[in-house]
PDB file of C-alpha atoms in Angstrom:
ATOM      1  CA  UNK A   1      14.871  -0.808 -18.957  1.00  0.00           C
ATOM      2  CA  UNK A   2      12.811   2.402 -19.551  1.00  0.00           C
ATOM      3  CA  UNK A   3      11.405   4.249 -16.873  1.00  0.00           C
ATOM      4  CA  UNK A   4       7.857   2.864 -16.072  1.00  0.00           C
ATOM      5  CA  UNK A   5       5.316   5.467 -17.044  1.00  0.00           C
ATOM      6  CA  UNK A   6       2.231   6.233 -14.972  1.00  0.00           C
ATOM      7  CA  UNK A   7       0.108   3.659 -17.551  1.00  0.00           C
ATOM      8  CA  UNK A   8       1.983   1.348 -14.801  1.00  0.00           C
ATOM      9  CA  UNK A   9       2.816  -1.723 -17.449  1.00  0.00           C
ATOM     10  CA  UNK A  10       2.894  -4.762 -15.216  1.00  0.00           C
ATOM     11  CA  UNK A  11       6.138  -6.106 -17.091  1.00  0.00           C
ATOM     12  CA  UNK A  12       7.955  -2.773 -16.550  1.00  0.00           C
ATOM     13  CA  UNK A  13       6.845  -2.205 -13.030  1.00  0.00           C
ATOM     14  CA  UNK A  14       7.797  -5.505 -12.119  1.00  0.00           C
ATOM     15  CA  UNK A  15      11.261  -5.819 -13.716  1.00  0.00           C
ATOM     16  CA  UNK A  16      11.678  -1.802 -12.079  1.00  0.00           C
ATOM     17  CA  UNK A  17      11.264  -3.731  -8.690  1.00  0.00           C
ATOM     18  CA  UNK A  18      13.539  -6.447  -9.262  1.00  0.00           C
ATOM     19  CA  UNK A  19      16.323  -4.087 -10.035  1.00  0.00           C
ATOM     20  CA  UNK A  20      15.909  -1.998  -7.022  1.00  0.00           C
ATOM     21  CA  UNK A  21      14.954  -5.242  -4.492  1.00  0.00           C
ATOM     22  CA  UNK A  22      18.133  -5.556  -2.774  1.00  0.00           C
ATOM     23  CA  UNK A  23      18.329  -2.099  -1.345  1.00  0.00           C
ATOM     24  CA  UNK A  24      15.015  -0.632  -1.687  1.00  0.00           C
ATOM     25  CA  UNK A  25      14.117  -1.427   2.103  1.00  0.00           C
ATOM     26  CA  UNK A  26      17.066   0.697   3.208  1.00  0.00           C
ATOM     27  CA  UNK A  27      16.147   3.221   0.401  1.00  0.00           C
ATOM     28  CA  UNK A  28      12.830   3.509   2.164  1.00  0.00           C
ATOM     29  CA  UNK A  29      13.403   4.389   5.405  1.00  0.00           C
ATOM     30  CA  UNK A  30      16.080   6.743   4.584  1.00  0.00           C
ATOM     31  CA  UNK A  31      13.081   8.568   2.136  1.00  0.00           C
ATOM     32  CA  UNK A  32      10.621   8.668   4.786  1.00  0.00           C
ATOM     33  CA  UNK A  33      12.975   9.471   7.819  1.00  0.00           C
ATOM     34  CA  UNK A  34      12.311   6.262   9.160  1.00  0.00           C
ATOM     35  CA  UNK A  35       8.376   6.992   9.300  1.00  0.00           C
ATOM     36  CA  UNK A  36       7.605   3.843   7.300  1.00  0.00           C
ATOM     37  CA  UNK A  37       8.295   1.655  10.878  1.00  0.00           C
ATOM     38  CA  UNK A  38       5.604   3.641  12.645  1.00  0.00           C
ATOM     39  CA  UNK A  39       3.425   3.491   9.662  1.00  0.00           C
ATOM     40  CA  UNK A  40       3.919  -0.226   9.233  1.00  0.00           C
ATOM     41  CA  UNK A  41       3.115  -0.386  13.199  1.00  0.00           C
ATOM     42  CA  UNK A  42       0.060   1.597  12.975  1.00  0.00           C
ATOM     43  CA  UNK A  43      -1.480  -0.170   9.707  1.00  0.00           C
ATOM     44  CA  UNK A  44      -0.732  -3.329  12.020  1.00  0.00           C
ATOM     45  CA  UNK A  45      -2.889  -2.487  14.676  1.00  0.00           C
ATOM     46  CA  UNK A  46      -5.706  -1.132  12.335  1.00  0.00           C
ATOM     47  CA  UNK A  47      -5.295  -5.035  10.802  1.00  0.00           C
ATOM     48  CA  UNK A  48      -5.728  -6.312  14.166  1.00  0.00           C
ATOM     49  CA  UNK A  49      -5.119  -9.579  13.013  1.00  0.00           C
ATOM     50  CA  UNK A  50      -5.415 -12.606  15.292  1.00  0.00           C
ATOM     51  CA  UNK A  51      -4.102 -16.286  15.942  1.00  0.00           C
ATOM     52  CA  UNK A  52      -6.055 -18.531  13.529  1.00  0.00           C
ATOM     53  CA  UNK A  53      -6.621 -15.959  10.887  1.00  0.00           C
ATOM     54  CA  UNK A  54      -5.319 -16.122   7.395  1.00  0.00           C
ATOM     55  CA  UNK A  55      -3.871 -12.556   5.940  1.00  0.00           C
ATOM     56  CA  UNK A  56      -2.855 -11.766   2.415  1.00  0.00           C
ATOM     57  CA  UNK A  57      -0.103  -9.194   2.692  1.00  0.00           C
ATOM     58  CA  UNK A  58      -0.279  -8.165  -1.170  1.00  0.00           C
ATOM     59  CA  UNK A  59       2.316  -6.269  -2.748  1.00  0.00           C
ATOM     60  CA  UNK A  60       4.361  -7.382   0.285  1.00  0.00           C
ATOM     61  CA  UNK A  61       8.132  -6.504  -1.397  1.00  0.00           C
ATOM     62  CA  UNK A  62      10.645  -8.270   1.020  1.00  0.00           C
ATOM     63  CA  UNK A  63       7.913  -9.140   3.474  1.00  0.00           C
ATOM     64  CA  UNK A  64       8.914  -6.745   6.230  1.00  0.00           C
ATOM     65  CA  UNK A  65       5.458  -5.858   6.596  1.00  0.00           C
ATOM     66  CA  UNK A  66       4.282  -9.327   6.673  1.00  0.00           C
ATOM     67  CA  UNK A  67       6.450  -9.992   9.595  1.00  0.00           C
ATOM     68  CA  UNK A  68       4.658  -6.955  11.392  1.00  0.00           C
ATOM     69  CA  UNK A  69       1.185  -8.462  10.768  1.00  0.00           C
ATOM     70  CA  UNK A  70       1.900 -11.950  11.901  1.00  0.00           C
ATOM     71  CA  UNK A  71       3.397 -10.836  15.612  1.00  0.00           C
ATOM     72  CA  UNK A  72      -0.098 -12.034  17.240  1.00  0.00           C
ATOM     73  CA  UNK A  73      -0.038 -15.477  15.648  1.00  0.00           C
ATOM     74  CA  UNK A  74      -1.879 -14.678  12.516  1.00  0.00           C
ATOM     75  CA  UNK A  75      -1.067 -16.658   9.440  1.00  0.00           C
ATOM     76  CA  UNK A  76       0.203 -14.173   7.178  1.00  0.00           C
ATOM     77  CA  UNK A  77       1.355 -14.744   3.555  1.00  0.00           C
ATOM     78  CA  UNK A  78       3.319 -12.110   1.300  1.00  0.00           C
ATOM     79  CA  UNK A  79       2.430 -12.214  -2.077  1.00  0.00           C
ATOM     80  CA  UNK A  80       4.304  -9.990  -4.624  1.00  0.00           C
ATOM     81  CA  UNK A  81       4.323 -10.148  -8.598  1.00  0.00           C
ATOM     82  CA  UNK A  82       8.309  -8.979  -8.134  1.00  0.00           C
ATOM     83  CA  UNK A  83      10.085 -12.279  -7.690  1.00  0.00           C
ATOM     84  CA  UNK A  84      13.144  -9.976  -7.100  1.00  0.00           C
ATOM     85  CA  UNK A  85      11.598  -8.518  -4.207  1.00  0.00           C
ATOM     86  CA  UNK A  86      10.563 -11.867  -2.874  1.00  0.00           C
ATOM     87  CA  UNK A  87      13.923 -13.366  -3.261  1.00  0.00           C
ATOM     88  CA  UNK A  88      15.443 -10.448  -1.351  1.00  0.00           C
ATOM     89  CA  UNK A  89      13.363 -11.136   1.434  1.00  0.00           C
ATOM     90  CA  UNK A  90      13.488 -14.784   1.808  1.00  0.00           C
ATOM     91  CA  UNK A  91      15.274 -14.768   5.140  1.00  0.00           C
ATOM     92  CA  UNK A  92      12.440 -13.286   6.937  1.00  0.00           C
ATOM     93  CA  UNK A  93      10.764 -16.743   7.399  1.00  0.00           C
ATOM     94  CA  UNK A  94       7.451 -15.814   6.305  1.00  0.00           C
ATOM     95  CA  UNK A  95       5.776 -17.802   3.606  1.00  0.00           C
ATOM     96  CA  UNK A  96       5.872 -16.011   0.159  1.00  0.00           C
ATOM     97  CA  UNK A  97       4.121 -16.584  -3.243  1.00  0.00           C
ATOM     98  CA  UNK A  98       4.856 -14.878  -6.764  1.00  0.00           C
ATOM     99  CA  UNK A  99       1.233 -13.516  -7.552  1.00  0.00           C
ATOM    100  CA  UNK A 100      -0.549 -10.735  -9.646  1.00  0.00           C
ATOM    101  CA  UNK A 101      -2.910  -8.371  -7.801  1.00  0.00           C
ATOM    102  CA  UNK A 102      -5.268  -8.425 -11.168  1.00  0.00           C
ATOM    103  CA  UNK A 103      -5.537 -12.251 -11.100  1.00  0.00           C
ATOM    104  CA  UNK A 104      -4.902 -13.989  -7.695  1.00  0.00           C
ATOM    105  CA  UNK A 105      -3.792 -17.366  -7.781  1.00  0.00           C
ATOM    106  CA  UNK A 106      -6.236 -17.935  -4.722  1.00  0.00           C
ATOM    107  CA  UNK A 107      -9.711 -19.729  -4.375  1.00  0.00           C
ATOM    108  CA  UNK A 108     -12.750 -17.602  -3.208  1.00  0.00           C
ATOM    109  CA  UNK A 109     -13.134 -16.586   0.240  1.00  0.00           C
ATOM    110  CA  UNK A 110      -9.510 -17.786   1.310  1.00  0.00           C
ATOM    111  CA  UNK A 111      -8.383 -14.993   3.753  1.00  0.00           C
ATOM    112  CA  UNK A 112      -9.984 -13.196   6.754  1.00  0.00           C
ATOM    113  CA  UNK A 113      -7.978  -9.880   5.698  1.00  0.00           C
ATOM    114  CA  UNK A 114      -5.829  -8.490   2.649  1.00  0.00           C
ATOM    115  CA  UNK A 115      -3.488  -5.593   3.537  1.00  0.00           C
ATOM    116  CA  UNK A 116      -1.622  -3.295   0.848  1.00  0.00           C
ATOM    117  CA  UNK A 117       1.230  -1.031   2.296  1.00  0.00           C
ATOM    118  CA  UNK A 118       2.650   1.560  -0.067  1.00  0.00           C
ATOM    119  CA  UNK A 119       1.955  -0.166  -3.056  1.00  0.00           C
ATOM    120  CA  UNK A 120      -1.553   0.088  -4.362  1.00  0.00           C
ATOM    121  CA  UNK A 121      -0.491   2.680  -6.807  1.00  0.00           C
ATOM    122  CA  UNK A 122       1.847   0.328  -8.945  1.00  0.00           C
ATOM    123  CA  UNK A 123      -1.479  -1.937  -9.882  1.00  0.00           C
ATOM    124  CA  UNK A 124      -2.314  -1.298 -13.501  1.00  0.00           C
ATOM    125  CA  UNK A 125      -6.052  -0.779 -12.765  1.00  0.00           C
ATOM    126  CA  UNK A 126      -6.940   0.199  -8.866  1.00  0.00           C
ATOM    127  CA  UNK A 127     -10.546  -0.602  -8.855  1.00  0.00           C
ATOM    128  CA  UNK A 128      -9.977  -4.054 -10.881  1.00  0.00           C
ATOM    129  CA  UNK A 129      -7.202  -4.616  -8.569  1.00  0.00           C
ATOM    130  CA  UNK A 130      -9.658  -4.217  -5.552  1.00  0.00           C
ATOM    131  CA  UNK A 131     -12.651  -6.333  -6.961  1.00  0.00           C
ATOM    132  CA  UNK A 132     -10.270  -9.218  -7.594  1.00  0.00           C
ATOM    133  CA  UNK A 133      -8.905  -8.838  -3.709  1.00  0.00           C
ATOM    134  CA  UNK A 134     -12.758  -8.548  -2.489  1.00  0.00           C
ATOM    135  CA  UNK A 135     -13.177 -12.195  -4.342  1.00  0.00           C
ATOM    136  CA  UNK A 136     -10.484 -13.815  -2.221  1.00  0.00           C
ATOM    137  CA  UNK A 137     -11.622 -12.393   0.777  1.00  0.00           C
ATOM    138  CA  UNK A 138     -14.349 -14.082   3.252  1.00  0.00           C
ATOM    139  CA  UNK A 139     -18.003 -12.277   3.736  1.00  0.00           C
ATOM    140  CA  UNK A 140     -17.309  -9.796   6.784  1.00  0.00           C
ATOM    141  CA  UNK A 141     -13.283  -9.972   6.068  1.00  0.00           C
ATOM    142  CA  UNK A 142     -11.550  -6.637   6.029  1.00  0.00           C
ATOM    143  CA  UNK A 143      -9.413  -4.740   3.604  1.00  0.00           C
ATOM    144  CA  UNK A 144      -6.390  -2.340   5.110  1.00  0.00           C
ATOM    145  CA  UNK A 145      -4.311  -0.155   2.714  1.00  0.00           C
ATOM    146  CA  UNK A 146      -1.425   2.047   3.759  1.00  0.00           C
ATOM    147  CA  UNK A 147      -0.610   4.355   0.953  1.00  0.00           C
ATOM    148  CA  UNK A 148       0.687   7.586   0.314  1.00  0.00           C
ATOM    149  CA  UNK A 149      -1.646  10.396   0.278  1.00  0.00           C
ATOM    150  CA  UNK A 150      -2.389  14.399  -0.059  1.00  0.00           C
ATOM    151  CA  UNK A 151      -1.344  16.189   3.278  1.00  0.00           C
ATOM    152  CA  UNK A 152      -3.821  18.401   5.100  1.00  0.00           C
ATOM    153  CA  UNK A 153      -2.112  20.994   6.392  1.00  0.00           C
ATOM    154  CA  UNK A 154      -1.455  23.226   3.350  1.00  0.00           C
ATOM    155  CA  UNK A 155       2.179  24.320   4.051  1.00  0.00           C
ATOM    156  CA  UNK A 156       3.101  20.647   4.433  1.00  0.00           C
ATOM    157  CA  UNK A 157       1.316  19.769   1.524  1.00  0.00           C
ATOM    158  CA  UNK A 158       3.420  22.576  -0.399  1.00  0.00           C
ATOM    159  CA  UNK A 159       6.855  21.106   0.689  1.00  0.00           C
ATOM    160  CA  UNK A 160       5.878  17.384   0.079  1.00  0.00           C
ATOM    161  CA  UNK A 161       4.550  18.052  -3.715  1.00  0.00           C
ATOM    162  CA  UNK A 162       7.577  20.498  -4.373  1.00  0.00           C
ATOM    163  CA  UNK A 163      10.501  18.297  -2.467  1.00  0.00           C
ATOM    164  CA  UNK A 164       9.574  14.893  -3.051  1.00  0.00           C
ATOM    165  CA  UNK A 165      10.515  14.372  -6.770  1.00  0.00           C
ATOM    166  CA  UNK A 166      13.928  15.847  -5.734  1.00  0.00           C
ATOM    167  CA  UNK A 167      14.590  13.924  -2.865  1.00  0.00           C
ATOM    168  CA  UNK A 168      13.666  10.697  -4.898  1.00  0.00           C
ATOM    169  CA  UNK A 169      15.482  11.228  -7.713  1.00  0.00           C
ATOM    170  CA  UNK A 170      18.748  12.441  -5.594  1.00  0.00           C
ATOM    171  CA  UNK A 171      18.508   9.201  -3.669  1.00  0.00           C
ATOM    172  CA  UNK A 172      17.741   7.179  -6.811  1.00  0.00           C
ATOM    173  CA  UNK A 173      20.803   9.004  -8.100  1.00  0.00           C
ATOM    174  CA  UNK A 174      23.166   7.557  -5.209  1.00  0.00           C
ATOM    175  CA  UNK A 175      21.828   4.286  -3.910  1.00  0.00           C
ATOM    176  CA  UNK A 176      20.372   2.231  -6.802  1.00  0.00           C
ATOM    177  CA  UNK A 177      21.165   0.658  -9.909  1.00  0.00           C
ATOM    178  CA  UNK A 178      18.349   1.995 -11.639  1.00  0.00           C
ATOM    179  CA  UNK A 179      18.020   5.877 -10.654  1.00  0.00           C
ATOM    180  CA  UNK A 180      14.988   6.160 -13.005  1.00  0.00           C
ATOM    181  CA  UNK A 181      12.957   3.926 -10.808  1.00  0.00           C
ATOM    182  CA  UNK A 182      12.784   6.668  -8.375  1.00  0.00           C
ATOM    183  CA  UNK A 183      11.697   8.981 -10.689  1.00  0.00           C
ATOM    184  CA  UNK A 184       8.641   6.680 -11.703  1.00  0.00           C
ATOM    185  CA  UNK A 185       7.796   6.356  -7.800  1.00  0.00           C
ATOM    186  CA  UNK A 186       7.824   9.973  -7.209  1.00  0.00           C
ATOM    187  CA  UNK A 187       5.418  10.699 -10.524  1.00  0.00           C
ATOM    188  CA  UNK A 188       3.699   7.534  -9.298  1.00  0.00           C
ATOM    189  CA  UNK A 189       2.983   9.532  -5.671  1.00  0.00           C
ATOM    190  CA  UNK A 190       2.158  12.821  -6.890  1.00  0.00           C
ATOM    191  CA  UNK A 191      -0.166  11.608  -9.044  1.00  0.00           C
ATOM    192  CA  UNK A 192      -2.392   9.438  -6.602  1.00  0.00           C
ATOM    193  CA  UNK A 193      -5.674  10.476  -5.668  1.00  0.00           C
ATOM    194  CA  UNK A 194      -6.596  12.174  -1.978  1.00  0.00           C
ATOM    195  CA  UNK A 195      -8.019  10.281   0.771  1.00  0.00           C
ATOM    196  CA  UNK A 196     -11.952  11.060  -0.219  1.00  0.00           C
ATOM    197  CA  UNK A 197     -11.236   9.978  -3.971  1.00  0.00           C
ATOM    198  CA  UNK A 198      -9.537   6.584  -3.253  1.00  0.00           C
ATOM    199  CA  UNK A 199     -12.296   5.910  -0.477  1.00  0.00           C
ATOM    200  CA  UNK A 200     -14.592   6.254  -3.060  1.00  0.00           C
ATOM    201  CA  UNK A 201     -13.033   4.116  -5.335  1.00  0.00           C
ATOM    202  CA  UNK A 202     -12.436   1.324  -2.988  1.00  0.00           C
ATOM    203  CA  UNK A 203     -16.684   1.863  -2.101  1.00  0.00           C
ATOM    204  CA  UNK A 204     -17.020   1.553  -5.947  1.00  0.00           C
ATOM    205  CA  UNK A 205     -15.404  -1.774  -6.257  1.00  0.00           C
ATOM    206  CA  UNK A 206     -18.092  -3.460  -3.707  1.00  0.00           C
ATOM    207  CA  UNK A 207     -16.444  -2.785   0.003  1.00  0.00           C
ATOM    208  CA  UNK A 208     -18.476  -1.315   2.679  1.00  0.00           C
ATOM    209  CA  UNK A 209     -17.883   0.711   5.908  1.00  0.00           C
ATOM    210  CA  UNK A 210     -14.992   2.808   3.984  1.00  0.00           C
ATOM    211  CA  UNK A 211     -13.273   4.646   6.787  1.00  0.00           C
ATOM    212  CA  UNK A 212      -9.352   6.087   6.653  1.00  0.00           C
ATOM    213  CA  UNK A 213      -7.036   7.686   9.043  1.00  0.00           C
ATOM    214  CA  UNK A 214      -4.120  10.629   8.446  1.00  0.00           C
ATOM    215  CA  UNK A 215      -0.933   9.710   9.413  1.00  0.00           C
ATOM    216  CA  UNK A 216       2.101  12.388   9.575  1.00  0.00           C
ATOM    217  CA  UNK A 217      -0.064  15.144   8.284  1.00  0.00           C
ATOM    218  CA  UNK A 218      -1.739  13.093   5.478  1.00  0.00           C
ATOM    219  CA  UNK A 219       1.388  12.106   3.847  1.00  0.00           C
ATOM    220  CA  UNK A 220       0.187   8.664   4.027  1.00  0.00           C
ATOM    221  CA  UNK A 221      -3.490   7.401   4.875  1.00  0.00           C
ATOM    222  CA  UNK A 222      -4.543   4.126   6.203  1.00  0.00           C
ATOM    223  CA  UNK A 223      -8.085   2.956   4.743  1.00  0.00           C
ATOM    224  CA  UNK A 224     -10.190   0.583   6.009  1.00  0.00           C
ATOM    225  CA  UNK A 225     -13.059  -1.374   4.555  1.00  0.00           C
ATOM    226  CA  UNK A 226     -15.201  -4.402   5.016  1.00  0.00           C
ATOM    227  CA  UNK A 227     -16.384  -7.343   2.401  1.00  0.00           C
ATOM    228  CA  UNK A 228     -20.217  -7.247   2.895  1.00  0.00           C
ATOM    229  CA  UNK A 229     -21.519 -10.397   3.884  1.00  0.00           C
ATOM    230  CA  UNK A 230     -24.292 -10.179   1.538  1.00  0.00           C
ATOM    231  CA  UNK A 231     -24.125  -9.257  -2.232  1.00  0.00           C
ATOM    232  CA  UNK A 232     -23.195  -5.271  -2.127  1.00  0.00           C
ATOM    233  CA  UNK A 233     -26.200  -2.672  -3.405  1.00  0.00           C
ATOM    234  CA  UNK A 234     -25.958  -1.675  -7.007  1.00  0.00           C
ATOM    235  CA  UNK A 235     -24.954   2.095  -5.624  1.00  0.00           C
ATOM    236  CA  UNK A 236     -22.875   1.522  -2.655  1.00  0.00           C
ATOM    237  CA  UNK A 237     -22.974   4.676  -0.219  1.00  0.00           C
ATOM    238  CA  UNK A 238     -20.495   7.038  -0.301  1.00  0.00           C
ATOM    239  CA  UNK A 239     -17.295   6.324   1.892  1.00  0.00           C
ATOM    240  CA  UNK A 240     -17.657   7.425   5.630  1.00  0.00           C
ATOM    241  CA  UNK A 241     -14.718   8.565   7.938  1.00  0.00           C
ATOM    242  CA  UNK A 242     -16.732   7.487  11.066  1.00  0.00           C
ATOM    243  CA  UNK A 243     -14.683   5.512  13.605  1.00  0.00           C
ATOM    244  CA  UNK A 244     -11.438   6.580  11.692  1.00  0.00           C
ATOM    245  CA  UNK A 245     -11.334  10.166  11.813  1.00  0.00           C
ATOM    246  CA  UNK A 246      -8.754  12.053  10.349  1.00  0.00           C
ATOM    247  CA  UNK A 247      -6.244  13.411  12.384  1.00  0.00           C
ATOM    248  CA  UNK A 248      -2.657  15.161  11.952  1.00  0.00           C
ATOM    249  CA  UNK A 249      -1.297  13.558  15.410  1.00  0.00           C
ATOM    250  CA  UNK A 250      -0.676  10.148  14.177  1.00  0.00           C
TER     251      UNK A 250
END
């Protein structure tokens, strides 16, 4: 299989994740120096899923994030378009389903919340996916996204951009049967929009009250939004950082 390009052909990206599924969680923890666990914990707090709620963990991979979000008793469903990733996580004991974010196999207003962790950048069309996600969320329901972002501290930003591709290429060459997949992941990280730009994309897809929180100097950021209880205005307001104020200390 050729390396998936930034055009994100869905079949290529799915095949890529099928290829790396068995060792993906270990490699992810190694590449993030273990920060992925802290990011999941904070994402779970922002999501604040409660008993009786239905949560869709989209692009959940092996379901490691789904387990985290279900801790307080919410019913959490892991969905991913990589069947290989789902198979690798079947031991986790959470409900799983194969699903494409561009055409979700769920009825309108099915979930109280949808969350995506470190995977939104793999979707073929970000805005279209966010619009489709809004369809399956109940009015007043919420969206929580944890994704790579742009470090806010210039020295960290320089080091991050300079060394991330080299680190992922090195990891891929030593741990994966498909090293080129990690080159794709590095490219997708470096090409991803910054915090405000992603917030604007979320708002343009019809979500309201868009906020974000920087983690680890902005290496990743959590974006939170709500589905309006009435039809959104034709020109949505610009995203706001009120409530989730950017910080370099989380």
